[in-house]
Coordinates of C-alpha atoms and ligand atoms in Angstrom, one line a residue:
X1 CA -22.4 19.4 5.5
X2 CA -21.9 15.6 5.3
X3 CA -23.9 13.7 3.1
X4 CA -27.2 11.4 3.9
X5 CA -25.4 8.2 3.5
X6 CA -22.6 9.6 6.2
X7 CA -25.0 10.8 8.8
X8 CA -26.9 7.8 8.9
X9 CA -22.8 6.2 9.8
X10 CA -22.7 9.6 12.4
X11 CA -25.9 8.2 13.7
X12 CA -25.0 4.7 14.7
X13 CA -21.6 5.7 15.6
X14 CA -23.5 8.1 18.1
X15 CA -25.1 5.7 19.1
X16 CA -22.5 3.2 19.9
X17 CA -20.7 5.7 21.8
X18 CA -23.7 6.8 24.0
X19 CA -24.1 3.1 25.1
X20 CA -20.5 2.1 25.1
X21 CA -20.0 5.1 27.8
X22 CA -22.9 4.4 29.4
X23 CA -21.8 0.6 29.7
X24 CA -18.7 1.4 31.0
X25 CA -19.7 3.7 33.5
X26 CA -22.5 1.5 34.9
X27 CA -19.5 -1.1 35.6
X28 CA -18.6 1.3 38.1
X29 CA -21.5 2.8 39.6
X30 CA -23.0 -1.0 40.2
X31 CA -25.4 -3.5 38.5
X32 CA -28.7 -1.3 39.2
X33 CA -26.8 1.5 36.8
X34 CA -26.8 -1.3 33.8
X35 CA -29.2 0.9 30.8
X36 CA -28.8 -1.9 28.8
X37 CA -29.9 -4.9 31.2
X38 CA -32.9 -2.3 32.7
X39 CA -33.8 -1.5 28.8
X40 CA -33.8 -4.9 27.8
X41 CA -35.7 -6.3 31.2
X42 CA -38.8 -3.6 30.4
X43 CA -38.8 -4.9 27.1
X44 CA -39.4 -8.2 28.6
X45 CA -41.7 -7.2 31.2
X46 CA -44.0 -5.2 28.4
X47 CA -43.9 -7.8 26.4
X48 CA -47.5 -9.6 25.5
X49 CA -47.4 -13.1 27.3
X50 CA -48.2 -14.5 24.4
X51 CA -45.1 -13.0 22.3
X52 CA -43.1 -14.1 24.8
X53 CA -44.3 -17.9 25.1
X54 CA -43.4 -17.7 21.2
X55 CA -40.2 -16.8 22.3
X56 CA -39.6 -19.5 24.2
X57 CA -40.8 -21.5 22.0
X58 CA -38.8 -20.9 19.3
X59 CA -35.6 -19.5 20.3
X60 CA -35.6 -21.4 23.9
X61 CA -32.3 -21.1 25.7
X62 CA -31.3 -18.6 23.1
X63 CA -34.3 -16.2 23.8
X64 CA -32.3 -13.6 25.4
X65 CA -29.4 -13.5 22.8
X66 CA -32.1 -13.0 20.2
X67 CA -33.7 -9.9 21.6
X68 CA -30.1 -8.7 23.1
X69 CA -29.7 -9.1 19.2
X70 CA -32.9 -7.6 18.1
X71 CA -32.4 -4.6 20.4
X72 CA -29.3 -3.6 19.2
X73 CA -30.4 -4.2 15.4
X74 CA -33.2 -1.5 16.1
X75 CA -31.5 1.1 18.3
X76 CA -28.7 1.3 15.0
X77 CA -31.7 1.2 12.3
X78 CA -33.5 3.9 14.4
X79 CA -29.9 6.3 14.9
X80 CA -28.9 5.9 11.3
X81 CA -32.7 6.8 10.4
X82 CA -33.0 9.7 12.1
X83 CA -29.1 11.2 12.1
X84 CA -30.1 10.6 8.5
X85 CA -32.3 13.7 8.9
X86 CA -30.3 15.8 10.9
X87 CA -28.8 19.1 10.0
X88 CA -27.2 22.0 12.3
X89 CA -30.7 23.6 12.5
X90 CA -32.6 20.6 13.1
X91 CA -31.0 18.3 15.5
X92 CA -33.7 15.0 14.4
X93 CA -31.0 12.0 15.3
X94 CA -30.1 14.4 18.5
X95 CA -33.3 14.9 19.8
X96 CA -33.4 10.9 18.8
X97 CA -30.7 10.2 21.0
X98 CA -31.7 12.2 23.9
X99 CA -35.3 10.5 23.9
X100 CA -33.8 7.0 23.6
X101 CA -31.2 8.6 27.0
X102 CA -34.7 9.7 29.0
X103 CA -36.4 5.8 28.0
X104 CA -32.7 4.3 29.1
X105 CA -33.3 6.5 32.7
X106 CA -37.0 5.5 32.8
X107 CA -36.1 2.0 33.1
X108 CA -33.5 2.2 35.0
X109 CA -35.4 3.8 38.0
X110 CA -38.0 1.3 37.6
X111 CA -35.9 -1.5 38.6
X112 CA -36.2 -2.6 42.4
X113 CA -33.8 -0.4 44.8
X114 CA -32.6 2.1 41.9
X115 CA -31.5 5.7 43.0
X116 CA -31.1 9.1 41.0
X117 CA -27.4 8.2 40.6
X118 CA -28.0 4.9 38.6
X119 CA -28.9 7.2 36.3
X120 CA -25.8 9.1 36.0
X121 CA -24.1 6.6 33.7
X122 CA -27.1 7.0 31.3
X123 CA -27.6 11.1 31.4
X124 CA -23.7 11.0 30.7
X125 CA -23.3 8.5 27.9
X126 CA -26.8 10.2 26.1
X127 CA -24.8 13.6 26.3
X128 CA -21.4 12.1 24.4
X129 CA -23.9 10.2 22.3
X130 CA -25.8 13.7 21.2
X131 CA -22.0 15.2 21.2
X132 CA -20.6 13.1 19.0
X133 CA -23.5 13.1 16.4
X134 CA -23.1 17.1 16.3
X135 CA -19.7 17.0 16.0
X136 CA -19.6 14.6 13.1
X137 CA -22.8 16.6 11.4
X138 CA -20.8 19.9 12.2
X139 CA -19.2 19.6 8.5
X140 CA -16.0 20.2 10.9
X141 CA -14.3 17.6 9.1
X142 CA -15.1 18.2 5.9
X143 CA -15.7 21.8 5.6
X144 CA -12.1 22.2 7.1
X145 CA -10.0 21.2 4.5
X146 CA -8.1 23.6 1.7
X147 CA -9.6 25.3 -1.0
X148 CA -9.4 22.8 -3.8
X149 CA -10.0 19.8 -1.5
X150 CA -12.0 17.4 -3.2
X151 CA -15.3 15.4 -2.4
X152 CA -13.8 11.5 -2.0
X153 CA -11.0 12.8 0.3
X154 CA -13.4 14.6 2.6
X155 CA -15.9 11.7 2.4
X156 CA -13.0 9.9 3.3
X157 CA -11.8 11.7 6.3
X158 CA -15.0 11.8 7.6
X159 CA -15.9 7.9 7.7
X160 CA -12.5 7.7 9.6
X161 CA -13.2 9.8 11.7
X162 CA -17.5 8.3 12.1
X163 CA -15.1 5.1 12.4
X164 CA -13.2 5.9 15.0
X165 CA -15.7 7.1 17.0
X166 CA -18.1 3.6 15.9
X167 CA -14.7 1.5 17.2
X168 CA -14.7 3.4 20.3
X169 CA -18.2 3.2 21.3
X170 CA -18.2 -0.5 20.7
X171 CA -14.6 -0.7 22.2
X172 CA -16.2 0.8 25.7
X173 CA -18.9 -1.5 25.6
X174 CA -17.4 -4.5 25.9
X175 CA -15.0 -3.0 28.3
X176 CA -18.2 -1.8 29.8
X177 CA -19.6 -6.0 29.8
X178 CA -16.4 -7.5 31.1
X179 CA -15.7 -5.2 33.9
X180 CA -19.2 -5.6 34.9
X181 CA -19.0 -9.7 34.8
X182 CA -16.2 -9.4 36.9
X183 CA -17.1 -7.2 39.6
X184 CA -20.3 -8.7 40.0
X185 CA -19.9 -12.5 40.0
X186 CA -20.4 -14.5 42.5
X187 CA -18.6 -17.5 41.0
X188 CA -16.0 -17.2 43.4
X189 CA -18.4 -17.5 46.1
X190 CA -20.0 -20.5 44.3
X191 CA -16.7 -22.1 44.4
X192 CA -16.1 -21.8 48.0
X193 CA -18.9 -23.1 49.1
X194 CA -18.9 -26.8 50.1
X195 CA -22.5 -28.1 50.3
X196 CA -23.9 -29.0 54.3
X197 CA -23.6 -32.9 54.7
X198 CA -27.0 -34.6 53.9
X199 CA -29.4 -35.9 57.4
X200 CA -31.8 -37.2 55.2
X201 CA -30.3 -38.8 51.9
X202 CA -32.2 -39.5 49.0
X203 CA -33.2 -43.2 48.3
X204 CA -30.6 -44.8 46.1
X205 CA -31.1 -44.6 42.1
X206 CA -31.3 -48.2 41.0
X207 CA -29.2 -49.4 37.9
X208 CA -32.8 -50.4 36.6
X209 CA -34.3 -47.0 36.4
X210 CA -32.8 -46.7 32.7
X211 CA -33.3 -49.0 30.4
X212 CA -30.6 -50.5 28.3
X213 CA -30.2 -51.0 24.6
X214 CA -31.4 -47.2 23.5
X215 CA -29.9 -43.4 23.3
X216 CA -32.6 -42.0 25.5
X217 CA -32.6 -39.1 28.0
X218 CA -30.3 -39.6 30.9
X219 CA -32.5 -40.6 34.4
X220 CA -30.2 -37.7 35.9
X221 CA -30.3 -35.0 33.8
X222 CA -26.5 -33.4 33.8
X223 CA -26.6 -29.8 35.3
X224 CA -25.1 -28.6 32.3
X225 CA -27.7 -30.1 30.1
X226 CA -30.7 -29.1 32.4
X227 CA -33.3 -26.5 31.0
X228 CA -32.9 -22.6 32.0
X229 CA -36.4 -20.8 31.8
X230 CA -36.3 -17.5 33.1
X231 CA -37.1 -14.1 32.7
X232 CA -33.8 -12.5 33.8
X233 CA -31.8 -11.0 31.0
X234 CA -28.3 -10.8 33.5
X235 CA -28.4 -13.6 35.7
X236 CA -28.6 -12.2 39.1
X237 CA -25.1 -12.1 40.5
X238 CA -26.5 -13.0 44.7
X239 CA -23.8 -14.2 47.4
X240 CA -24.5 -15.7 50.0
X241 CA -23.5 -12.8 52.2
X242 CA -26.1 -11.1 50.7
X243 CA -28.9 -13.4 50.3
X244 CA -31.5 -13.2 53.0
X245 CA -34.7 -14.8 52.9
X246 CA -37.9 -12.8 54.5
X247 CA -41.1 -14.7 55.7
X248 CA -44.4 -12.3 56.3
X249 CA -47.3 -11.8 55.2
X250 CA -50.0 -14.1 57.4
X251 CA -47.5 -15.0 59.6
X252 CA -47.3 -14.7 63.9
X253 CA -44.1 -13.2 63.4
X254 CA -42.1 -12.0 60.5
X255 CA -38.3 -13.8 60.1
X256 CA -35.5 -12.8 57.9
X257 CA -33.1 -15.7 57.7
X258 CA -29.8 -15.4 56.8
X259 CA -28.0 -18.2 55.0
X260 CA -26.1 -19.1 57.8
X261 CA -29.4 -19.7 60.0
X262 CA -30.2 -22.4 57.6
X263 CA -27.5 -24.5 59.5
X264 CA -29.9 -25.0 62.7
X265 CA -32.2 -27.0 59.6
X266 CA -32.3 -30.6 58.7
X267 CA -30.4 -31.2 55.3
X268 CA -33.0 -33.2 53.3
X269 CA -31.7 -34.3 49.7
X270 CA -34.7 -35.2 46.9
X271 CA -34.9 -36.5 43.9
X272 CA -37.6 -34.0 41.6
X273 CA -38.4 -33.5 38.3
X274 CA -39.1 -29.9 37.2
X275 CA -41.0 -29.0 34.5
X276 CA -41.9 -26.2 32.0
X277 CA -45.5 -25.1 31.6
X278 CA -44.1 -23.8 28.2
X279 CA -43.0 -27.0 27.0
X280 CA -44.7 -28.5 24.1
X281 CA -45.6 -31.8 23.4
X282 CA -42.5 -33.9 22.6
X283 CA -40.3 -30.4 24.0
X284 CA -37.3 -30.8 25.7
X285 CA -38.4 -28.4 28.9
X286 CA -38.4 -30.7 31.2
X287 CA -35.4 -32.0 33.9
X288 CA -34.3 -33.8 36.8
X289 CA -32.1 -33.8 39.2
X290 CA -31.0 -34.4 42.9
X291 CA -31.6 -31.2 44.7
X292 CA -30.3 -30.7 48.7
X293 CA -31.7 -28.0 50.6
X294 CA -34.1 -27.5 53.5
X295 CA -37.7 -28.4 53.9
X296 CA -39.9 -25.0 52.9
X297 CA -42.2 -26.5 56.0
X298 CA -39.6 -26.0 58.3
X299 CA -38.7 -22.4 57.9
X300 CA -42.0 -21.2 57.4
X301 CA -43.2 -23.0 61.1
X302 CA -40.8 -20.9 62.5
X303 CA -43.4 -18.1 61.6
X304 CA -46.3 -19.3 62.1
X305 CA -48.7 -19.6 59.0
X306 CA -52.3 -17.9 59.8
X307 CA -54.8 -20.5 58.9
X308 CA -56.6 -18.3 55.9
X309 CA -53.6 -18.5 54.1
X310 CA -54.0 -20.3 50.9
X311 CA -50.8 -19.0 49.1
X312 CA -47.1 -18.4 49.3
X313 CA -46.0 -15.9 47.0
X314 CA -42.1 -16.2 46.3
X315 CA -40.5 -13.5 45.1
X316 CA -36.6 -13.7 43.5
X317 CA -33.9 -10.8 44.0
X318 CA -35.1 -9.8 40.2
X319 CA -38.6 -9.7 40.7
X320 CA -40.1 -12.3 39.3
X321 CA -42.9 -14.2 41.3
X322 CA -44.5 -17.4 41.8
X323 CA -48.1 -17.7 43.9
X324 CA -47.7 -21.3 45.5
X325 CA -50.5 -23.3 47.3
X326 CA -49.0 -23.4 51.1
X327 CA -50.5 -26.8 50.7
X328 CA -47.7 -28.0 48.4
X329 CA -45.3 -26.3 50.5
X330 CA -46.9 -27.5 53.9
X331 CA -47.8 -31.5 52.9
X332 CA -45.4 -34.1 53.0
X333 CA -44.0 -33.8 49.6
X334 CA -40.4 -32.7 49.4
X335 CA -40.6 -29.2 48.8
X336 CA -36.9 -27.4 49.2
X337 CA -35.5 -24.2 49.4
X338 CA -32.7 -26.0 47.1
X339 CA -28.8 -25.0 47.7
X340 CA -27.8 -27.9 45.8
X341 CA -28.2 -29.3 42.4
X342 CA -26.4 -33.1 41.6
X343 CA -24.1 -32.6 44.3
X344 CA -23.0 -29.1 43.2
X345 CA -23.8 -25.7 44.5
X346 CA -27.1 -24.6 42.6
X347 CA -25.2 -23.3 39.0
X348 CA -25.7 -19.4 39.0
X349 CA -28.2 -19.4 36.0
X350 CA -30.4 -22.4 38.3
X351 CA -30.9 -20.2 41.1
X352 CA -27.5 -19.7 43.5
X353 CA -27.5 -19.3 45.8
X354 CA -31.0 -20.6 46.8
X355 CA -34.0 -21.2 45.1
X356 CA -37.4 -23.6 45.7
X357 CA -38.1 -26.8 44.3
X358 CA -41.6 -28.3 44.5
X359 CA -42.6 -31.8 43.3
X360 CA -45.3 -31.8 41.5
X361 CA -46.1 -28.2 40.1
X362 CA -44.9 -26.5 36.9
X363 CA -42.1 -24.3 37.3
X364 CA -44.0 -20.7 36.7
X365 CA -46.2 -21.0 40.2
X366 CA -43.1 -22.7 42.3
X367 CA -39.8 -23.3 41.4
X368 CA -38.3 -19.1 42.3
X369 CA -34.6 -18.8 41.2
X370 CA -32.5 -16.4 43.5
X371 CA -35.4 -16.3 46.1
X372 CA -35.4 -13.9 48.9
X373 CA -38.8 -13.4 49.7
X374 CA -41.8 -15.6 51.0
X375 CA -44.7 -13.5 51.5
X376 CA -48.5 -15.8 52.8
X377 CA -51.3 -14.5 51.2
X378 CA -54.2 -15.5 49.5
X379 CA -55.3 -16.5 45.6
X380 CA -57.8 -14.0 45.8
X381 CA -55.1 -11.3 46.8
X382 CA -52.1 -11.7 45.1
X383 CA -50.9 -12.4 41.8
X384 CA -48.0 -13.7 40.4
X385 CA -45.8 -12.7 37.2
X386 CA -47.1 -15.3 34.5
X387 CA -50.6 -15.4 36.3
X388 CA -51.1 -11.7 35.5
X389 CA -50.0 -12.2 31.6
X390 CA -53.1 -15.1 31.7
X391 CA -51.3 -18.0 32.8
X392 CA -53.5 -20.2 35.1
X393 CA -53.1 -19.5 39.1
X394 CA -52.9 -22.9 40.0
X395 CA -50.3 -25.0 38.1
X396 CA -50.2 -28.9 39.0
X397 CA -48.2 -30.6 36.1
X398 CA -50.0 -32.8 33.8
X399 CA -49.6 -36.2 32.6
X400 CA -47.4 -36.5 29.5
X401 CA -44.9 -38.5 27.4
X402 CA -42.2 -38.1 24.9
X403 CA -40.4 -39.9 22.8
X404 CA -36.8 -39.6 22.4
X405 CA -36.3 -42.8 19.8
X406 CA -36.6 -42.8 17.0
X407 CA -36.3 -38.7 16.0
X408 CA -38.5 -37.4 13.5
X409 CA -37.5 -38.4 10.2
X410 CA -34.6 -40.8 11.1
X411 CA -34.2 -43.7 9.0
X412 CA -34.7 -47.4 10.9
X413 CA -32.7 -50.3 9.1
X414 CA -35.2 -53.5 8.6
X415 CA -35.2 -56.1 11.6
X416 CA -35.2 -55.5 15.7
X417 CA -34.8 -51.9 16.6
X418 CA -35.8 -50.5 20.1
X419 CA -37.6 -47.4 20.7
X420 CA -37.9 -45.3 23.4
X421 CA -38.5 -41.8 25.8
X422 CA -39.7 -40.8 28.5
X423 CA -42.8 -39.9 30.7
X424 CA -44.0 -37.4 33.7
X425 CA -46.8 -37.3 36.3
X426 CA -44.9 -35.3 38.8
X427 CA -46.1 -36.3 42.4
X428 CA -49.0 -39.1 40.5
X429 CA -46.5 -40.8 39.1
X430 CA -46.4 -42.9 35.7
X431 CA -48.2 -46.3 36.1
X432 CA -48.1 -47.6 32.4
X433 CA -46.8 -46.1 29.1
X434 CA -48.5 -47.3 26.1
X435 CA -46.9 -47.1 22.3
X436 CA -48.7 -47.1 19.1
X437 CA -47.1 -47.7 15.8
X438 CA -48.8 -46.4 12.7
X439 CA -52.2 -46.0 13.9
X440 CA -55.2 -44.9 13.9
X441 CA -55.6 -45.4 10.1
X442 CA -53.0 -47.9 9.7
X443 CA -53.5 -51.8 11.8
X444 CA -51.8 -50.2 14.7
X445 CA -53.2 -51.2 17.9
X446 CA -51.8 -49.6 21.8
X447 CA -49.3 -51.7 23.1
X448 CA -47.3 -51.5 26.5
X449 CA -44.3 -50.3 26.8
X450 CA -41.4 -51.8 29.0
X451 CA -40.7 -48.9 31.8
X452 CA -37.4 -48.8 33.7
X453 CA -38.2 -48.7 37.4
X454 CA -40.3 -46.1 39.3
X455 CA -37.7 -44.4 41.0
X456 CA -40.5 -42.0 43.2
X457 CA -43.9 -40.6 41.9
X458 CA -41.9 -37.0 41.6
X459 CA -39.5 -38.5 39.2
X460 CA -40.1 -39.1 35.7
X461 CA -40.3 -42.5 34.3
X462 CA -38.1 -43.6 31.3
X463 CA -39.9 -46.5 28.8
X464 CA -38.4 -48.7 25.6
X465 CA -40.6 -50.6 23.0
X466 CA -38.6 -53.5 21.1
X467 CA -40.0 -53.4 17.7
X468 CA -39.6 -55.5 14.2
X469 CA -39.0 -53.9 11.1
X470 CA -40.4 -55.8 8.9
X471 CA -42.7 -53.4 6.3
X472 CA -40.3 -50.7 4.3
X473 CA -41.2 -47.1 3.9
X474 CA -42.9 -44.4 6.0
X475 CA -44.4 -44.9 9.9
X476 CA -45.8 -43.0 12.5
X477 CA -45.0 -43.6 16.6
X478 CA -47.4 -41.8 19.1
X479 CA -47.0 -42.2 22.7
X480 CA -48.9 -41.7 25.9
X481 CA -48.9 -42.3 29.7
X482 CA -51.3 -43.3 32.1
X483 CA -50.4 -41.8 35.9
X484 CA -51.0 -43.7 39.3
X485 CA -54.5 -42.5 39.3
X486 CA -55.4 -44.6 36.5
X487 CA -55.9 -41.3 34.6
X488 CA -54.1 -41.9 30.7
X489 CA -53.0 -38.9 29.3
X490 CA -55.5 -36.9 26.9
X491 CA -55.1 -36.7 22.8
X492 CA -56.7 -33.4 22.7
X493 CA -54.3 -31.0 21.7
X494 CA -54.0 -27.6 24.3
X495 CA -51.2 -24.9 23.3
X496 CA -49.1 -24.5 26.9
X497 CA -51.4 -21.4 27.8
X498 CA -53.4 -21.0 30.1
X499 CA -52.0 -24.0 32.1
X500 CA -50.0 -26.7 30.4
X501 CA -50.0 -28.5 26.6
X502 CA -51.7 -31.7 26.1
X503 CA -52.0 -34.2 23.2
X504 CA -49.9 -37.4 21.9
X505 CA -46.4 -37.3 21.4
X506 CA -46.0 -38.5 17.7
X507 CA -43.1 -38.8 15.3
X508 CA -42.7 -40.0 11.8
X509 CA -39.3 -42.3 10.8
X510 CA -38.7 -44.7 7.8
X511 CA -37.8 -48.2 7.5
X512 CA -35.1 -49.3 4.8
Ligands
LIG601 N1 -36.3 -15.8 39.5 C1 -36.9 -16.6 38.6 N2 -37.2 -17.8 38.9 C2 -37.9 -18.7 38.0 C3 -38.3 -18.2 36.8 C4 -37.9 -16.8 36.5 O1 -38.3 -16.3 35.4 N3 -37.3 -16.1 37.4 N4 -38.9 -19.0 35.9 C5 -39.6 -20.2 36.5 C6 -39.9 -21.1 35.4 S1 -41.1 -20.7 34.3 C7 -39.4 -22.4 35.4 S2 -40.0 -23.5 34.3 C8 -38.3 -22.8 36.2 C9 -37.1 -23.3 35.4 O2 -36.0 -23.6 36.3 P1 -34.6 -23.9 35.6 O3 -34.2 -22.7 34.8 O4 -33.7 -24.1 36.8 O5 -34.8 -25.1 34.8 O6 -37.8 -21.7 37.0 C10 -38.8 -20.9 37.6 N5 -38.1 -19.9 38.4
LIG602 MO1 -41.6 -22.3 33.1

């Protein structure tokens, strides 16, 4: 019988194998098989909303590496622990395994459009997994040897042989990963695909929109530098072959468009900044960009909206959902069903092959990556995915700033330095941004900003402040916005839920 230390090893090499095999398998039988991406979604999806919005928070962009991480750390720490406790009479790390194999299968027929043999991959990899860990538990590898054999080469034989098996399962995995990316990805399909020529072009950006003389943010944000928020732990691979969009619901008659149907539709291109609820003060969730598509209004005439409608509820190929005011969607604001981001096809993790865009509202109630669904309902009916982990219903974005220059704690040499960031009202627009250096306690009064031009009231607004260095040590800059309403942005402070943070902007820098 192997020793404690070695059956923990047994374990995790069990382990590896059960998803390696699994992994691999799923390559073949087709995305919905994927244990690992259906495990990893529940765990998402049963996450508290407020856990996850810490997520975001701290790990941002990198949230799904983290808990791909995290759920790999405890699925080892959990094998080793109870193969650590397993003898030929009582099979603990087996029965382990086998429980983890029935959770894998759980989610996986959870997931929208899974069938019994999605499962297979998982019943199949749990079996080697339980196989392997009785095998290497067996003492067939160390019982085996000659009379006279001694401990250390037996030990020995059997961590090459708990190796081997470790190396395998991991080996399979990643065989598993790549075989999967490759089948699936619809990058090909991205490539070929030449945006429609604009009918209504965007408004030209003026030079004068960014101001000169300071490393802010870019007035365009690049594609590859644009926020990803989204609850999808494998981007969804969706061509454009596939993609259909369904309209019901309140409707006079239901329509599934295909994406070659959107050709009969004008080509409108708009200028939009999205935002994060999520985003903190001074956070970096927050984008724009030029986005072609189709006007929202004109597919959903085609349908026929009953008047009681107060709500669009979007729903992606993943199932997330967004509850949308058919207001927004209806008035004359540019709302899209975006193809196009900067002149590109919409990048995979942005939404290809279509998803909305709506001026105005944060991303969570409107902006549905990989959309193929567009039900009209009512607030007091439906609910969407953040709205039903406390988020607010309704989600217009609020009025805020940030500032870019100077970074918290850089050092500012004495004499003329210029400051500056930017600011949102999305579909208000930004009227005046106001800078404040080293108040309230110190002499610092409010003092307008210089703004680079309004490019639209959906776009953000980028601002500088030329300022003299003229007293040495530590300062404080707080910002804030006032929108076209004549509304200036709030100091109290609000945490992102239940609808958006609030509160100044403020950094602290040094003068030398
Ligand atoms: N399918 C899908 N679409 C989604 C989300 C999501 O989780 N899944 N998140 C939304 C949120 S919260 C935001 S802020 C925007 C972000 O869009 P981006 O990733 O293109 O910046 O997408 C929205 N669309
Ligand atoms: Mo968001």
């Amino acid at each position: 019988m192997a020793g404690r230390e070695s059956r923990a090893m047994a374990g995790i090499a069990a382990a590896a194998v059960a998803l390696g095999v699994t992994q691999v398998l799923a390559a073949v039988i087709g995305p919905r098989a994927d244990a690992r991406t259906a495990v990893g979604s529940a765990v998402i999806d049963l996450t508290p909303g407020p856990v996850k919005e810490w997520a975001i928070q701290t790990f941002g962009a990198a949230d799904k590496l983290v808990l791909s991480v995290m759920v790999l750390v405890v699925i080892a720490v959990l094998a080793a622990a109870t193969a650590a406790l397993e003898t030929r009479r009582v099979p603990v790390g087996s029965v382990a395994i086998a429980a983890a194999g029935i959770a894998g299968c759980v989610a996986v027929l959870s997931r929208a459009g899974a069938t019994l043999t999605d499962v297979a991959p998982t019943v199949i990899g749990t079996a080697c997994g339980v196989a392997v860990l009785r095998l290497l538990v067996s003492g067939r590898f160390t019982d085996a040897g000659q009379v006279g054999d001694d401990g250390p080469d037996r030990g020995r034989r059997l961590s090459l042989v708990t190796l081997g098996f470790l190396g395998a399962g991991a080996l399979t995995g990643v065989a598993g990963v790549v075989l999967t990316r490759l089948t699936t990805s619809v990058a090909g399909d991205r490539n070929a695909f030449a945006l429609p020529p604009v009918d209504v072009a965007a408004p030209p950006v003026p030079a004068t929109v960014q101001p000169k003389g300071v490393a802010l943010s870019s007035f365009i944000t690049p594609n590859a530098d644009f926020y990803r928020i989204d609850t999808a732990l494998a981007v969804p691979q969706l061509s454009r072959e596939d993609w259909q969009l369904r309209i019901h619901g309140m409707v006079d008659r239901e329509i599934t468009y295909r994406f070659a149907d959107l050709e009969r539709f004008e080509v409108v291109e708009a200028l939009v900044t999205l935002t994060c609820v999520s985003n903190p003060v001074g956070g970096d969730l927050v984008g724009n960009a030029a986005w072609t598509g189709y006007r929202v209004r004109d597919l959903l005439a085609e349908a026929g909206i009953h008047p009681d409608a107060d709500m669009v509820l979007s729903k992606s190929i993943d199932g997330f959902t967004a509850g949308t005011p058919v207001e927004a969607l209806t008035d004359d604001r540019a709302s899209l069903l975006a193809v196009g981001m900067n002149g590109e096809p919409l990048p995979t993790e942005h939404g290809y092959p279509a998803r909305l865009v709506v001026p105005g509202l944060y991303g969570y109630v409107s902006a549905t990556k990989w959309v193929v669904d567009l039900e009209l309902t009512r607030f007091d009916r439906a609910e969407a995915y953040w709205t039903r982990l406390g988020w607010s219903p309704r989600g217009p974005i609020k009025t805020e700033s940030r500032i870019d220059v100077p970074r918290s704690g850089q050092q500012v040499a004495l004499g003329p330095v210029t400051f500056g960031g930017v600011a949102w009202a999305q579909h208000r627009g930004v009227r005046a941004v106001e800078v404040r250096i080293d108040g309230p306690d110190g002499e610092g009064d409010w003092q307008q900003a210089e703004l680079g031009t309004a490019y639209s009231n959906d776009t953000w607004r980028l601002w500088r402040f030329p300022w003299q260095a003229t007293r040495p040590g530590l300062h404080t800059i707080a910002v804030r916005a006032t929108d076209n309403t004549g509304e200036t942005q709030t100091a109290d402070f609000a945490n992102p839920i239940p609808d958006g943070a609030t509160g100044w902007h403020t950094v602290g820098f040094s003068v030398k």
